[in-house]
Coordinates of C-alpha atoms in Angstrom, one line a residue:
R282 CA 0.0 0.0 0.0
A283 CA 2.8 2.4 0.9
L284 CA 4.3 1.9 -2.6
T285 CA 1.1 2.7 -4.5
K286 CA 0.5 5.9 -2.5
S287 CA 4.1 7.3 -2.6
S288 CA 5.6 8.0 -6.0
G289 CA 9.0 8.7 -4.4
M290 CA 9.1 5.2 -2.9
R291 CA 8.2 3.7 -6.3
V292 CA 11.1 5.5 -7.9
V293 CA 13.5 4.3 -5.2
L294 CA 12.3 0.7 -5.5
K295 CA 12.6 0.8 -9.3
S296 CA 16.1 2.2 -9.1
V297 CA 17.2 -0.4 -6.6
S298 CA 15.7 -3.3 -8.6
L299 CA 17.4 -2.1 -11.8
S300 CA 20.8 -1.7 -10.1
I301 CA 20.8 -5.2 -8.6
A302 CA 21.9 -6.7 -12.0
A303 CA 24.9 -4.4 -12.1
M304 CA 25.8 -5.2 -8.5
V305 CA 25.7 -8.9 -9.3
N306 CA 28.0 -8.4 -12.2
V307 CA 30.5 -6.4 -10.2
S308 CA 30.3 -9.0 -7.4
L309 CA 31.2 -11.8 -9.8
V310 CA 34.2 -9.9 -11.2
V311 CA 35.5 -9.3 -7.6
L312 CA 34.9 -12.9 -6.7
M313 CA 36.9 -14.0 -9.8
F314 CA 39.8 -11.8 -8.7
F315 CA 39.7 -13.3 -5.2
V316 CA 39.8 -16.8 -6.6
V317 CA 42.7 -16.0 -9.0
F318 CA 44.8 -14.3 -6.3
G319 CA 43.9 -17.1 -3.8
L320 CA 45.2 -19.7 -6.3
L321 CA 48.3 -17.6 -7.0
G322 CA 49.0 -17.3 -3.3
V323 CA 48.7 -21.1 -2.8
Q324 CA 51.1 -21.7 -5.6
V325 CA 53.7 -19.2 -4.4
F326 CA 53.4 -19.3 -0.6
S327 CA 52.1 -22.8 0.2
G328 CA 54.2 -24.3 3.1
R329 CA 56.4 -21.2 3.6
F330 CA 54.9 -20.0 6.8
Y331 CA 56.1 -22.8 9.1
R332 CA 58.3 -21.7 11.9
C333 CA 59.9 -23.1 15.1
T334 CA 58.5 -22.2 18.5
D335 CA 62.0 -21.4 19.5
P336 CA 62.9 -18.0 17.9
S337 CA 66.7 -18.9 17.9
A338 CA 66.2 -22.0 15.7
A339 CA 66.8 -21.1 12.1
D340 CA 65.3 -24.1 10.3
R341 CA 63.5 -27.4 10.7
V342 CA 66.7 -29.4 11.4
A343 CA 67.6 -27.0 14.3
C344 CA 64.0 -27.2 15.7
E345 CA 64.5 -30.3 17.8
G346 CA 64.7 -30.9 21.5
S347 CA 63.9 -28.3 24.0
Y348 CA 64.9 -24.8 25.1
Y349 CA 64.5 -22.4 28.0
D350 CA 61.7 -19.9 27.4
A351 CA 63.0 -16.4 28.1
A352 CA 59.6 -15.2 29.4
T353 CA 58.9 -18.1 31.8
G354 CA 62.3 -19.6 32.3
A355 CA 60.8 -23.1 32.0
P356 CA 62.1 -25.7 29.6
T357 CA 59.8 -25.9 26.6
R358 CA 59.7 -28.4 23.7
R359 CA 60.5 -27.0 20.3
E360 CA 57.8 -27.6 17.7
W361 CA 57.7 -26.9 14.0
K362 CA 54.3 -25.2 13.5
N363 CA 52.4 -23.5 10.7
R364 CA 51.1 -20.0 11.4
Y365 CA 47.4 -19.5 11.8
L366 CA 47.1 -17.3 8.7
N367 CA 48.7 -19.2 5.8
F368 CA 48.2 -20.0 2.2
D369 CA 48.1 -23.8 2.5
S370 CA 44.3 -24.0 2.0
P371 CA 42.2 -20.9 1.2
A372 CA 39.0 -23.0 1.4
E373 CA 39.9 -23.9 5.0
R374 CA 40.5 -20.3 5.9
A375 CA 37.2 -19.2 4.3
A376 CA 35.3 -21.8 6.4
D377 CA 36.9 -20.5 9.7
P378 CA 34.7 -18.1 11.6

């Protein structure tokens, strides 16, 4: 009822409905760019964000045994871990909340 009585609302609704097609086209182009750059990131950076929990260990070979944590002074086991944000699986990152 409000649309039939107000000509201004009809104009606004008509403009929004006509612009939806253009917004869908732009959204598809942006989605394609995200997919392309996501695939490129996987190819270039996959597996390169692993690090040792001990900052003094340079590589995976040196990341064995345990070390004394400077903050707590307690002996801590060295682990070779991947960072939370990585390029190993973009689909997995997209599914995370």
